[in-house]
Short mmCIF file of C-alpha atoms in Angstrom, two decimals:
data_model
loop_
_atom_site.label_atom_id
_atom_site.label_comp_id
_atom_site.label_asym_id
_atom_site.label_seq_id
_atom_site.Cartn_x
_atom_site.Cartn_y
_atom_site.Cartn_z
CA MET K 581 23.18 -35.65 19.35
CA PRO K 582 22.65 -32.04 18.17
CA ALA K 583 25.17 -29.41 19.12
CA ALA K 584 24.63 -27.67 22.42
CA MET K 585 22.47 -24.58 22.45
CA PRO K 586 24.27 -21.29 23.20
CA THR K 587 23.94 -20.24 26.80
CA ALA K 588 22.17 -17.09 27.86
CA PHE K 589 25.53 -15.49 28.68
CA GLU K 590 27.11 -15.97 25.26
CA GLN K 591 27.49 -12.77 23.29
CA VAL K 592 25.26 -12.67 20.21
CA SER K 593 26.99 -11.17 17.22
CA VAL K 594 24.97 -8.97 14.88
CA ASP K 595 25.95 -8.04 11.34
CA TYR K 596 24.05 -4.77 11.10
CA LEU K 597 24.80 -4.27 7.42
CA ALA K 598 23.27 -7.68 6.65
CA ILE K 599 20.00 -6.77 8.39
CA ALA K 600 20.10 -3.06 7.48
CA PRO K 601 17.15 -3.23 5.03
CA MET K 602 14.92 -4.66 7.77
CA LEU K 603 16.06 -1.93 10.16
CA VAL K 604 15.17 0.72 7.57
CA VAL K 605 11.67 -0.74 7.12
CA VAL K 606 10.93 -0.97 10.86
CA ALA K 607 12.19 2.61 11.34
CA GLY K 608 9.90 3.83 8.57
CA ALA K 609 6.95 1.94 10.06
CA LEU K 610 7.50 3.50 13.50
CA VAL K 611 7.77 6.98 11.99
CA GLY K 612 4.54 6.26 10.12
CA VAL K 613 2.79 5.50 13.41
CA LEU K 614 3.96 8.85 14.78
CA VAL K 615 2.75 10.61 11.63
CA GLU K 616 -0.64 8.96 12.05
CA ALA K 617 -0.81 10.17 15.64
CA PHE K 618 0.44 13.74 15.32
CA ALA K 619 0.30 14.96 11.68
CA PRO K 620 -2.66 17.14 10.61
CA ARG K 621 -5.42 14.98 9.17
CA ALA K 622 -5.43 16.81 5.85
CA LEU K 623 -1.74 16.03 5.30
CA ARG K 624 -1.57 12.46 6.63
CA HIS K 625 -2.27 10.73 3.34
CA THR K 626 0.38 12.64 1.39
CA ILE K 627 2.98 12.27 4.12
CA GLN K 628 2.29 8.56 4.59
CA VAL K 629 2.53 7.78 0.88
CA ALA K 630 5.80 9.69 0.50
CA LEU K 631 7.24 8.17 3.69
CA THR K 632 6.26 4.61 2.77
CA VAL K 633 7.59 4.76 -0.78
CA ALA K 634 10.80 6.45 0.38
CA THR K 635 11.32 3.84 3.12
CA LEU K 636 10.89 0.94 0.71
CA LEU K 637 13.18 2.51 -1.91
CA VAL K 638 15.89 3.29 0.66
CA ALA K 639 15.67 -0.28 1.98
CA LEU K 640 15.97 -1.60 -1.59
CA VAL K 641 19.04 0.57 -2.26
CA VAL K 642 20.66 -0.50 1.02
CA LEU K 643 20.02 -4.15 0.14
CA ALA K 644 21.46 -3.76 -3.36
CA VAL K 645 24.51 -1.74 -2.34
CA TRP K 646 25.58 -2.99 1.08
CA SER K 647 23.70 -6.06 2.28
CA ARG K 648 24.50 -8.22 -0.75
CA GLY K 649 28.16 -8.09 0.28
CA HIS K 650 27.41 -9.27 3.81
CA LEU K 651 26.14 -12.83 3.49
CA ALA K 652 25.94 -14.14 7.02
CA ILE K 653 23.98 -16.09 9.58
CA THR K 654 23.47 -13.48 12.26
CA LEU K 655 21.40 -12.55 15.33
CA GLY K 656 22.45 -15.68 17.17
CA GLY K 657 21.78 -17.89 14.17
CA SER K 658 18.15 -16.81 13.85
CA ILE K 659 18.51 -14.86 10.57
CA ALA K 660 20.28 -16.13 7.44
CA ILE K 661 21.14 -13.48 4.87
CA ASP K 662 22.08 -15.59 1.86
CA GLY K 663 21.42 -15.50 -1.86
CA VAL K 664 17.84 -16.74 -1.56
CA ALA K 665 17.00 -14.30 1.23
CA LEU K 666 18.49 -11.33 -0.63
CA PHE K 667 16.69 -12.12 -3.90
CA LEU K 668 13.34 -12.61 -2.17
CA GLN K 669 13.75 -9.57 0.07
CA GLY K 670 14.69 -7.41 -2.91
CA THR K 671 11.70 -8.70 -4.87
CA LEU K 672 9.44 -8.07 -1.87
CA LEU K 673 10.60 -4.48 -1.57
CA ALA K 674 10.18 -3.83 -5.31
CA LEU K 675 6.70 -5.37 -5.38
CA SER K 676 5.75 -3.46 -2.24
CA VAL K 677 6.68 -0.17 -3.89
CA ILE K 678 4.28 -0.70 -6.78
CA GLY K 679 1.69 -2.10 -4.37
CA VAL K 680 1.86 1.06 -2.26
CA LEU K 681 1.55 3.22 -5.37
CA VAL K 682 -1.75 1.46 -6.12
CA MET K 683 -2.87 1.87 -2.50
CA ALA K 684 -2.20 5.60 -2.82
CA GLU K 685 -4.92 5.65 -5.47
CA ARG K 686 -7.46 3.60 -3.57
CA PHE K 687 -6.93 5.34 -0.24
CA GLY K 688 -6.67 8.88 -1.59
CA GLY K 689 -8.17 11.53 0.64
CA VAL K 690 -10.98 13.95 -0.07
CA GLY K 691 -10.02 16.43 -2.71
CA SER K 692 -7.55 14.22 -4.49
CA ASP K 693 -7.74 13.93 -8.24
CA ALA K 694 -7.82 10.15 -8.13
CA PHE K 695 -10.65 8.29 -9.84
CA THR K 696 -11.30 10.91 -12.51
CA PRO K 697 -13.35 9.07 -15.16
CA MET K 698 -11.90 8.89 -18.62
CA GLY K 699 -13.47 11.67 -20.57
CA ALA K 700 -14.61 13.66 -17.52
CA SER K 701 -14.43 17.39 -18.10
CA THR K 702 -13.39 18.45 -14.59
CA PRO K 703 -11.74 16.84 -11.60
CA GLY K 704 -14.85 17.57 -9.55
CA SER K 705 -17.10 15.21 -11.50
CA ALA K 706 -19.91 13.19 -9.93
CA GLN K 707 -17.95 9.97 -10.07
CA GLU K 708 -14.97 11.52 -8.29
CA ASP K 709 -17.23 13.05 -5.62
CA ALA K 710 -18.78 9.63 -5.01
CA ALA K 711 -15.35 8.11 -4.65
CA THR K 712 -14.10 10.74 -2.23
CA ARG K 713 -17.31 10.51 -0.16
CA ALA K 714 -16.78 6.76 0.13
CA GLY K 715 -14.20 7.35 2.85
CA TYR K 716 -10.91 6.34 1.27
CA ALA K 717 -8.74 8.51 3.53
CA THR K 718 -7.48 5.45 5.43
CA SER K 719 -3.87 6.54 5.80
CA GLU K 720 -3.24 3.97 8.54
CA ALA K 721 -2.91 1.39 5.77
CA PHE K 722 0.60 2.61 4.97
CA PRO K 723 2.40 1.98 8.29
CA LEU K 724 0.51 -1.32 8.47
CA THR K 725 1.95 -2.16 5.07
CA LEU K 726 5.47 -1.45 6.29
CA PHE K 727 4.99 -3.70 9.31
CA ALA K 728 3.68 -6.45 7.01
CA VAL K 729 6.71 -6.03 4.74
CA LEU K 730 8.99 -6.28 7.78
CA GLY K 731 7.35 -9.56 8.77
CA MET K 732 7.74 -10.87 5.22
CA MET K 733 11.43 -9.97 5.14
CA VAL K 734 11.98 -11.78 8.44
CA PHE K 735 9.92 -14.73 7.19
CA VAL K 736 12.07 -15.42 4.12
CA ALA K 737 15.32 -15.08 6.09
CA ALA K 738 14.34 -16.94 9.28
CA ASN K 739 16.85 -19.63 10.12
CA ASP K 740 14.99 -21.09 13.07
CA LEU K 741 11.36 -21.94 13.71
CA ILE K 742 10.81 -19.42 16.49
CA THR K 743 11.98 -16.53 14.31
CA MET K 744 9.90 -17.92 11.46
CA PHE K 745 6.83 -17.88 13.69
CA VAL K 746 7.54 -14.28 14.74
CA GLY K 747 7.81 -13.29 11.08
CA LEU K 748 4.56 -15.14 10.34
CA GLU K 749 2.68 -13.20 13.01
CA VAL K 750 4.23 -9.83 12.17
CA LEU K 751 3.20 -10.16 8.52
CA SER K 752 -0.25 -11.60 9.29
CA LEU K 753 -1.65 -9.21 11.89
CA PRO K 754 -1.43 -6.06 9.72
CA LEU K 755 -3.03 -7.94 6.82
CA TYR K 756 -5.99 -8.97 8.99
CA VAL K 757 -6.61 -5.27 9.74
CA MET K 758 -6.02 -4.12 6.17
CA THR K 759 -8.51 -6.68 4.85
CA GLY K 760 -11.27 -4.91 6.80
CA LEU K 761 -10.53 -1.38 5.57
CA ALA K 762 -13.01 -1.26 2.66
CA ARG K 763 -15.54 1.31 3.85
CA ARG K 764 -18.00 1.20 0.98
CA ARG K 765 -18.39 -2.57 1.41
CA ARG K 766 -17.98 -2.51 5.18
CA LEU K 767 -19.90 -5.69 6.04
CA LEU K 768 -18.30 -7.80 3.30
CA SER K 769 -14.86 -6.46 4.15
CA GLN K 770 -15.16 -7.04 7.89
CA GLU K 771 -16.59 -10.51 7.33
CA ALA K 772 -13.58 -11.31 5.13
CA ALA K 773 -11.20 -9.93 7.76
CA LEU K 774 -12.82 -12.05 10.47
CA LYS K 775 -12.63 -15.23 8.38
CA TYR K 776 -9.03 -14.52 7.49
CA PHE K 777 -8.16 -13.86 11.15
CA LEU K 778 -9.86 -16.97 12.54
CA LEU K 779 -8.44 -19.32 9.93
CA GLY K 780 -5.06 -17.62 10.21
CA ALA K 781 -5.10 -18.24 13.95
CA PHE K 782 -5.71 -21.94 13.29
CA SER K 783 -2.81 -22.06 10.83
CA SER K 784 -0.51 -20.32 13.32
CA ALA K 785 -1.49 -22.88 15.93
CA PHE K 786 -0.66 -25.73 13.53
CA PHE K 787 2.71 -24.15 12.79
CA LEU K 788 3.51 -23.64 16.47
CA PHE K 789 2.50 -27.18 17.40
CA GLY K 790 4.65 -28.56 14.60
CA ALA K 791 7.58 -26.38 15.68
CA ALA K 792 7.22 -27.69 19.24
CA LEU K 793 7.34 -31.29 18.00
CA LEU K 794 10.42 -30.58 15.90
CA TYR K 795 12.07 -28.95 18.91
CA GLY K 796 11.27 -32.05 20.93
CA TYR K 797 12.81 -34.18 18.21
CA ALA K 798 16.02 -32.21 17.64
CA GLY K 799 16.47 -30.34 20.91
CA SER K 800 16.69 -27.11 18.93
CA SER K 801 14.56 -24.85 16.79
CA ASP K 802 17.51 -24.05 14.50
CA LEU K 803 16.89 -25.44 11.00
CA SER K 804 20.45 -26.65 10.45
CA ARG K 805 20.43 -28.46 13.80
CA ILE K 806 17.11 -30.08 12.94
CA SER K 807 18.70 -31.29 9.71
CA SER K 808 21.72 -32.63 11.60
CA ALA K 809 19.44 -34.40 14.08
CA ILE K 810 17.54 -36.10 11.25
CA GLN K 811 20.78 -37.40 9.76
CA THR K 812 22.07 -38.49 13.19
CA ASN K 813 18.96 -40.03 14.71
CA GLY K 814 17.75 -41.79 11.58
CA GLY K 815 14.44 -43.50 12.31
CA ASP K 816 14.52 -42.78 16.04
CA LEU K 817 11.80 -40.49 17.40
CA ASP K 818 9.81 -40.60 14.13
CA GLY K 819 6.71 -40.12 16.26
CA LEU K 820 7.86 -36.53 16.76
CA LEU K 821 9.57 -35.83 13.44
CA LEU K 822 6.92 -36.63 10.83
CA PRO K 823 3.97 -35.02 12.67
CA GLY K 824 6.16 -31.99 13.36
CA VAL K 825 7.05 -31.58 9.68
CA VAL K 826 3.45 -32.08 8.57
CA LEU K 827 1.96 -29.60 11.06
CA THR K 828 4.60 -26.98 10.31
CA LEU K 829 3.98 -27.31 6.58
CA VAL K 830 0.23 -26.98 7.13
CA GLY K 831 0.82 -23.59 8.74
CA LEU K 832 2.88 -22.46 5.76
CA LEU K 833 0.64 -23.96 3.08
CA PHE K 834 -2.26 -21.98 4.53
CA LYS K 835 -0.43 -18.76 3.70
CA VAL K 836 0.04 -19.72 0.04
CA GLY K 837 -3.61 -20.77 -0.31
CA ALA K 838 -2.91 -24.42 -1.09
CA VAL K 839 -5.84 -26.86 -1.08
CA PRO K 840 -7.35 -27.89 1.35
CA PHE K 841 -6.14 -24.81 3.28
CA HIS K 842 -7.46 -22.31 0.73
CA SER K 843 -10.98 -21.56 1.95
CA TRP K 844 -10.02 -18.08 3.19
CA THR K 845 -8.63 -17.01 -0.18
CA PRO K 846 -11.74 -16.14 -2.25
CA ASP K 847 -13.52 -14.39 0.64
CA ALA K 848 -10.47 -12.38 1.70
CA TYR K 849 -9.62 -11.43 -1.88
CA GLN K 850 -13.18 -10.32 -2.60
CA GLY K 851 -13.79 -8.48 0.67
CA ALA K 852 -10.48 -6.66 1.06
CA PRO K 853 -9.86 -3.30 -0.63
CA THR K 854 -8.67 -4.27 -4.10
CA PRO K 855 -5.16 -2.74 -3.83
CA VAL K 856 -4.70 -4.59 -0.54
CA THR K 857 -5.79 -7.76 -2.33
CA GLY K 858 -3.10 -7.23 -4.97
CA PHE K 859 -0.42 -6.58 -2.36
CA MET K 860 -1.53 -9.57 -0.32
CA ALA K 861 -1.75 -11.92 -3.31
CA ALA K 862 1.73 -11.04 -4.57
CA CYS K 863 3.81 -10.43 -1.46
CA THR K 864 2.30 -12.87 1.03
CA LYS K 865 2.62 -15.71 -1.47
CA LEU K 866 6.25 -14.78 -2.12
CA ALA K 867 7.08 -14.62 1.59
CA ALA K 868 5.34 -17.90 2.40
CA PHE K 869 7.05 -19.76 -0.42
CA GLY K 870 10.37 -18.31 0.73
CA ALA K 871 9.75 -19.82 4.16
CA ILE K 872 8.67 -23.14 2.60
CA LEU K 873 11.87 -23.25 0.54
CA ARG K 874 14.02 -22.63 3.60
CA LEU K 875 12.18 -25.15 5.79
CA THR K 876 12.17 -27.93 3.19
CA TYR K 877 15.64 -27.41 1.74
CA VAL K 878 17.56 -26.44 4.89
CA GLY K 879 15.62 -28.01 7.75
CA VAL K 880 13.85 -31.22 6.77
CA GLU K 881 15.24 -32.09 3.32
CA ALA K 882 16.99 -35.18 4.72
CA ASN K 883 13.59 -36.62 5.62
CA ARG K 884 11.76 -35.60 2.45
CA PHE K 885 10.96 -39.13 1.28
CA ASP K 886 8.68 -39.54 4.30
CA TRP K 887 6.55 -36.43 3.66
CA ARG K 888 7.14 -35.52 0.00
CA ILE K 889 4.34 -37.70 -1.40
CA GLY K 890 1.81 -35.95 0.83
CA VAL K 891 2.86 -32.52 -0.45
CA VAL K 892 2.79 -33.88 -4.02
CA ALA K 893 -0.87 -34.78 -3.43
CA VAL K 894 -1.49 -31.27 -2.07
CA ALA K 895 0.14 -29.72 -5.15
CA ILE K 896 -1.97 -31.80 -7.54
CA LEU K 897 -5.15 -31.08 -5.61
CA THR K 898 -4.32 -27.37 -5.51
CA MET K 899 -3.84 -27.15 -9.27
CA VAL K 900 -7.03 -29.10 -10.04
CA VAL K 901 -9.30 -27.33 -7.54
CA GLY K 902 -7.96 -23.87 -8.39
CA ALA K 903 -8.43 -24.41 -12.12
CA VAL K 904 -11.86 -26.05 -11.96
CA LEU K 905 -13.41 -23.61 -9.49
CA SER K 906 -12.11 -20.61 -11.42
CA VAL K 907 -14.40 -21.69 -14.28
CA THR K 908 -17.51 -21.23 -12.10
CA GLN K 909 -16.72 -17.74 -10.82
CA THR K 910 -18.77 -14.69 -11.80
CA ASP K 911 -16.73 -12.12 -9.84
CA VAL K 912 -13.39 -10.90 -11.19
CA LYS K 913 -11.71 -10.82 -7.79
CA ARG K 914 -12.90 -14.32 -6.88
CA LEU K 915 -11.76 -15.54 -10.30
CA LEU K 916 -8.29 -14.13 -9.64
CA ALA K 917 -8.41 -15.67 -6.16
CA TYR K 918 -8.95 -19.17 -7.49
CA SER K 919 -6.36 -18.42 -10.15
CA SER K 920 -3.90 -17.68 -7.33
CA VAL K 921 -4.77 -21.04 -5.78
CA ALA K 922 -3.88 -22.77 -9.05
CA HIS K 923 -0.63 -20.79 -9.26
CA ALA K 924 0.26 -21.91 -5.73
CA GLY K 925 0.03 -25.47 -7.02
CA PHE K 926 2.25 -24.65 -10.00
CA ILE K 927 4.91 -23.18 -7.70
CA LEU K 928 4.74 -26.21 -5.40
CA VAL K 929 5.68 -28.35 -8.38
CA GLY K 930 8.98 -26.48 -8.56
CA VAL K 931 9.56 -26.60 -4.80
CA LEU K 932 9.23 -30.39 -4.79
CA ALA K 933 11.88 -30.85 -7.50
CA PHE K 934 14.61 -30.42 -4.86
CA SER K 935 17.39 -28.97 -6.98
CA GLN K 936 19.24 -25.68 -7.17
CA GLN K 937 17.75 -25.11 -10.62
CA ALA K 938 14.28 -25.50 -9.09
CA ILE K 939 15.02 -22.86 -6.45
CA GLY K 940 15.92 -20.34 -9.16
CA GLY K 941 12.79 -21.25 -11.13
CA VAL K 942 10.54 -20.80 -8.11
CA MET K 943 12.06 -17.41 -7.31
CA PHE K 944 11.61 -16.28 -10.93
CA TYR K 945 7.98 -17.46 -10.83
CA LEU K 946 7.30 -15.52 -7.61
CA MET K 947 8.78 -12.34 -9.08
CA ALA K 948 6.87 -12.63 -12.37
CA TYR K 949 3.56 -13.60 -10.76
CA GLY K 950 3.81 -10.80 -8.21
CA ALA K 951 4.32 -8.03 -10.76
CA THR K 952 1.48 -9.31 -12.96
CA THR K 953 -0.90 -9.70 -10.02
CA ILE K 954 -0.46 -6.21 -8.58
CA ALA K 955 -0.98 -4.64 -12.01
CA ALA K 956 -4.09 -6.76 -12.63
CA PHE K 957 -5.74 -5.78 -9.36
CA ALA K 958 -4.79 -2.14 -9.99
CA ILE K 959 -6.79 -2.29 -13.23
CA VAL K 960 -9.73 -3.91 -11.42
CA THR K 961 -9.93 -0.82 -9.16
CA MET K 962 -10.36 1.39 -12.22
CA VAL K 963 -13.48 -0.29 -13.65
CA ARG K 964 -16.54 1.19 -11.97
CA GLN K 965 -20.27 1.58 -12.26
CA ASP K 966 -22.20 4.20 -10.29
CA GLY K 967 -19.17 4.93 -8.11
CA SER K 968 -18.64 1.31 -7.07
CA GLU K 969 -16.20 -1.28 -8.34
CA ALA K 970 -17.63 -3.23 -11.26
CA SER K 971 -16.32 -6.62 -10.18
CA HIS K 972 -19.06 -8.80 -11.68
CA LEU K 973 -17.99 -10.34 -14.96
CA SER K 974 -21.14 -9.13 -16.74
CA GLN K 975 -20.10 -5.54 -16.02
CA TRP K 976 -16.88 -6.02 -17.99
CA ALA K 977 -18.79 -6.73 -21.19
CA GLY K 978 -17.68 -4.49 -24.05
CA LEU K 979 -15.00 -2.76 -21.99
CA GLY K 980 -12.55 -3.12 -24.88
CA ARG K 981 -14.75 -0.99 -27.14
CA ASN K 982 -15.04 2.00 -24.83
CA HIS K 983 -11.67 1.72 -23.07
CA PRO K 984 -9.27 -0.16 -25.36
CA VAL K 985 -6.08 0.72 -23.47
CA VAL K 986 -7.36 -0.51 -20.12
CA ALA K 987 -8.88 -3.64 -21.61
CA GLY K 988 -5.75 -4.31 -23.66
CA ALA K 989 -3.47 -4.09 -20.63
CA PHE K 990 -5.77 -6.35 -18.61
CA ALA K 991 -6.02 -8.85 -21.48
CA PHE K 992 -2.22 -9.00 -21.73
CA LEU K 993 -1.97 -9.69 -17.98
CA LEU K 994 -4.61 -12.42 -18.27
CA LEU K 995 -2.60 -14.06 -21.04
CA ALA K 996 0.41 -13.99 -18.71
CA PHE K 997 -1.63 -15.76 -16.02
CA ALA K 998 -2.54 -18.34 -18.65
CA GLY K 999 1.12 -18.89 -19.55
CA ILE K 1000 0.94 -17.77 -23.18
CA PRO K 1001 4.38 -17.38 -24.91
CA ALA K 1002 5.96 -13.90 -24.95
CA THR K 1003 4.71 -13.30 -21.41
CA SER K 1004 6.38 -13.87 -18.06
CA GLY K 1005 3.80 -16.54 -17.22
CA PHE K 1006 5.03 -18.87 -19.95
CA MET K 1007 8.68 -18.55 -18.97
CA ALA K 1008 7.83 -18.91 -15.27
CA LYS K 1009 5.98 -22.17 -15.86
CA PHE K 1010 8.77 -23.47 -18.07
CA VAL K 1011 11.60 -22.84 -15.59
CA THR K 1012 9.48 -24.25 -12.75
CA PHE K 1013 8.24 -27.37 -14.53
CA ALA K 1014 11.54 -28.31 -16.22
CA PRO K 1015 13.37 -29.30 -13.00
CA ALA K 1016 10.28 -31.24 -11.87
CA VAL K 1017 10.37 -33.39 -15.02
CA GLN K 1018 13.96 -34.28 -14.23
CA SER K 1019 13.16 -35.16 -10.60
CA GLY K 1020 11.36 -38.44 -11.28
CA THR K 1021 7.95 -39.99 -11.89
CA SER K 1022 6.06 -37.90 -9.35
CA GLY K 1023 7.48 -34.76 -10.92
CA VAL K 1024 6.32 -35.83 -14.37
CA VAL K 1025 2.82 -36.53 -13.01
CA MET K 1026 2.67 -33.09 -11.40
CA VAL K 1027 3.80 -31.40 -14.61
CA VAL K 1028 1.16 -33.24 -16.66
CA VAL K 1029 -1.53 -32.15 -14.21
CA GLY K 1030 -0.10 -28.63 -14.26
CA VAL K 1031 -0.28 -28.40 -18.05
CA LEU K 1032 -3.90 -29.62 -18.05
CA ALA K 1033 -4.80 -27.19 -15.27
CA SER K 1034 -3.15 -24.38 -17.23
CA ALA K 1035 -5.35 -25.23 -20.20
CA VAL K 1036 -8.46 -24.98 -18.04
CA THR K 1037 -7.44 -21.62 -16.60
CA ALA K 1038 -6.54 -20.40 -20.10
CA PHE K 1039 -10.18 -21.01 -21.08
CA VAL K 1040 -11.29 -18.85 -18.17
CA TYR K 1041 -9.01 -15.96 -19.11
CA VAL K 1042 -9.81 -16.13 -22.82
CA ARG K 1043 -13.53 -16.16 -21.98
CA LEU K 1044 -13.08 -12.87 -20.11
CA ILE K 1045 -11.09 -11.38 -22.99
CA VAL K 1046 -13.84 -12.37 -25.44
CA LEU K 1047 -16.39 -10.78 -23.09
CA MET K 1048 -14.46 -7.50 -23.10
CA TYR K 1049 -14.00 -7.31 -26.87
CA PHE K 1050 -16.89 -9.13 -28.55
CA THR K 1051 -19.98 -8.15 -26.56
CA GLU K 1052 -22.00 -4.98 -26.24
CA PRO K 1053 -20.86 -2.50 -23.56
CA VAL K 1054 -22.84 -2.22 -20.33
CA PRO K 1055 -24.31 1.29 -19.83
CA GLY K 1056 -22.73 3.23 -16.97
CA VAL K 1057 -19.53 1.19 -16.71
CA VAL K 1058 -16.43 3.37 -17.03
CA ALA K 1059 -12.70 2.90 -16.65
CA LEU K 1060 -11.44 5.73 -14.49
CA THR K 1061 -8.25 7.58 -15.31
CA PRO K 1062 -5.65 6.53 -12.72
CA SER K 1063 -3.47 9.01 -10.89
CA VAL K 1064 0.25 9.18 -11.64
CA PRO K 1065 1.25 6.66 -8.92
CA SER K 1066 -1.23 4.06 -10.18
CA THR K 1067 -0.19 4.68 -13.78
CA ILE K 1068 3.44 4.05 -12.81
CA ALA K 1069 2.49 0.85 -10.96
CA ILE K 1070 0.44 -0.56 -13.83
CA THR K 1071 3.09 0.38 -16.38
CA VAL K 1072 5.83 -1.28 -14.34
CA GLY K 1073 3.73 -4.42 -13.93
CA VAL K 1074 2.99 -4.67 -17.65
CA VAL K 1075 6.60 -3.95 -18.65
CA VAL K 1076 7.98 -6.56 -16.23
CA THR K 1077 5.45 -9.08 -17.54
CA LEU K 1078 6.60 -8.39 -21.10
CA VAL K 1079 10.36 -8.22 -20.45
CA ALA K 1080 10.36 -11.37 -18.31
CA GLY K 1081 8.62 -13.13 -21.18
CA VAL K 1082 10.69 -12.00 -24.18
CA ALA K 1083 14.11 -11.29 -22.60
CA PRO K 1084 14.25 -13.17 -19.30
CA SER K 1085 17.90 -14.28 -19.41
CA TRP K 1086 19.34 -11.69 -17.04
CA ILE K 1087 16.57 -12.21 -14.48
CA LEU K 1088 16.99 -15.99 -14.71
CA GLN K 1089 20.74 -15.62 -14.29
CA LEU K 1090 20.23 -13.40 -11.24
CA ALA K 1091 17.80 -15.90 -9.71
CA GLY K 1092 20.11 -18.82 -10.55
CA ASN K 1093 23.14 -17.14 -8.97
CA ALA K 1094 21.10 -16.41 -5.84
CA SER K 1095 19.67 -19.90 -5.42
CA THR K 1096 21.94 -21.02 -2.58
CA PHE K 1097 21.33 -21.28 1.16
CA LEU K 1098 23.85 -20.63 3.92
CA LEU K 1099 24.02 -23.71 6.13
#
């Protein structure tokens, strides 16, 4: 039988240095709420950007300096600060910084010098005026981002199902609101937010139902106790165990956009403000896969032969559907959405290898994909026609002739998505697929499907590159000069994509050293 649960009168020990980065983020989020309530409207945007970036950087420094020396299972066993949690939390904070820098561009207030078209003579040009009149002074996005980051940090470190559910809700609710913040495309944005919210509610219900069944099976929501119960009970109570695992995984697979739980992805990606889409695509996927790793490796690994084949089928279906449907897309954001679906399948291949090497490969993939994704969506915000985002593929025709730097950076990021050598995408696929090949026949099958799906998506990306460089430009389409924060974000994304492709050894070593769970 599982160990007895601690009584309500037992003292719960807290290692405050271990959870210090999360405390910094929640403090910054609460201060951001106060700023939104009491700061002068004209200063809110500037204050919120500075506060959010400073909070994330301080949390990252605290994690790197103090928390990494305090590996512990704390808060009554509900939070595990181990190598995996620290690596994923650090990556989340770093990606969130560059995501917020892009949001600072998109949500700039009236009078900012954001969105100045390349070649414009003055900051007060017609295109800039159109952008500032569009109502981008939505400074509430920044405290919402901090709350979402807090939920993600809890999600990847949760050591029991109740805490994992709390992290899931804390990260999800701000994203539902942020998806509906696009004011120029109000109806499309609010429709996307509603779809995301309703389907997200269903996924949360699946997760909670599965968690209840696992609690009924093990007598505890603690992942290590669930694992012990599986090893002790054997085949007893399988009527609770297998449905519980399946339903819990459904709730998590929804967050990564795996097929058949992906239907929210293209609508939410297209309708949300583009910087929010980049943040959501990179950070939510990282957080959800962190939770999947912890659930499958710590909680239900002993029972994996009962449910693994079903998740293998999901991984194969995700890669095929994501690759095939990306071919049919005519909108850049929807194309990247289906691309993210395919990438979710690629990452699942690594998860299902069940080895320490696979954990490191998955974490490297999440880091590389996140940096590339945020930079790609940042570039999408820059391409405009008549003051609106030029997201239709036909509007990108000839962009390389008029704006070679922008088109070149975007082409390089697309090649990384395709997994071309000398980019982070190639190395990420290699270190994720290699452990799967060694895991057995099902792993080999998944890798073969993954390689074929990568070839299909490569055609999609190369087709867009050909469109940008070998067709006539569309009149009126311009690439706007980004502000300094956006320039920094795009530069960091491109540099990380390059460095992780040509000199990845130190990042791989860091991920490999961190690929252990505290049990």
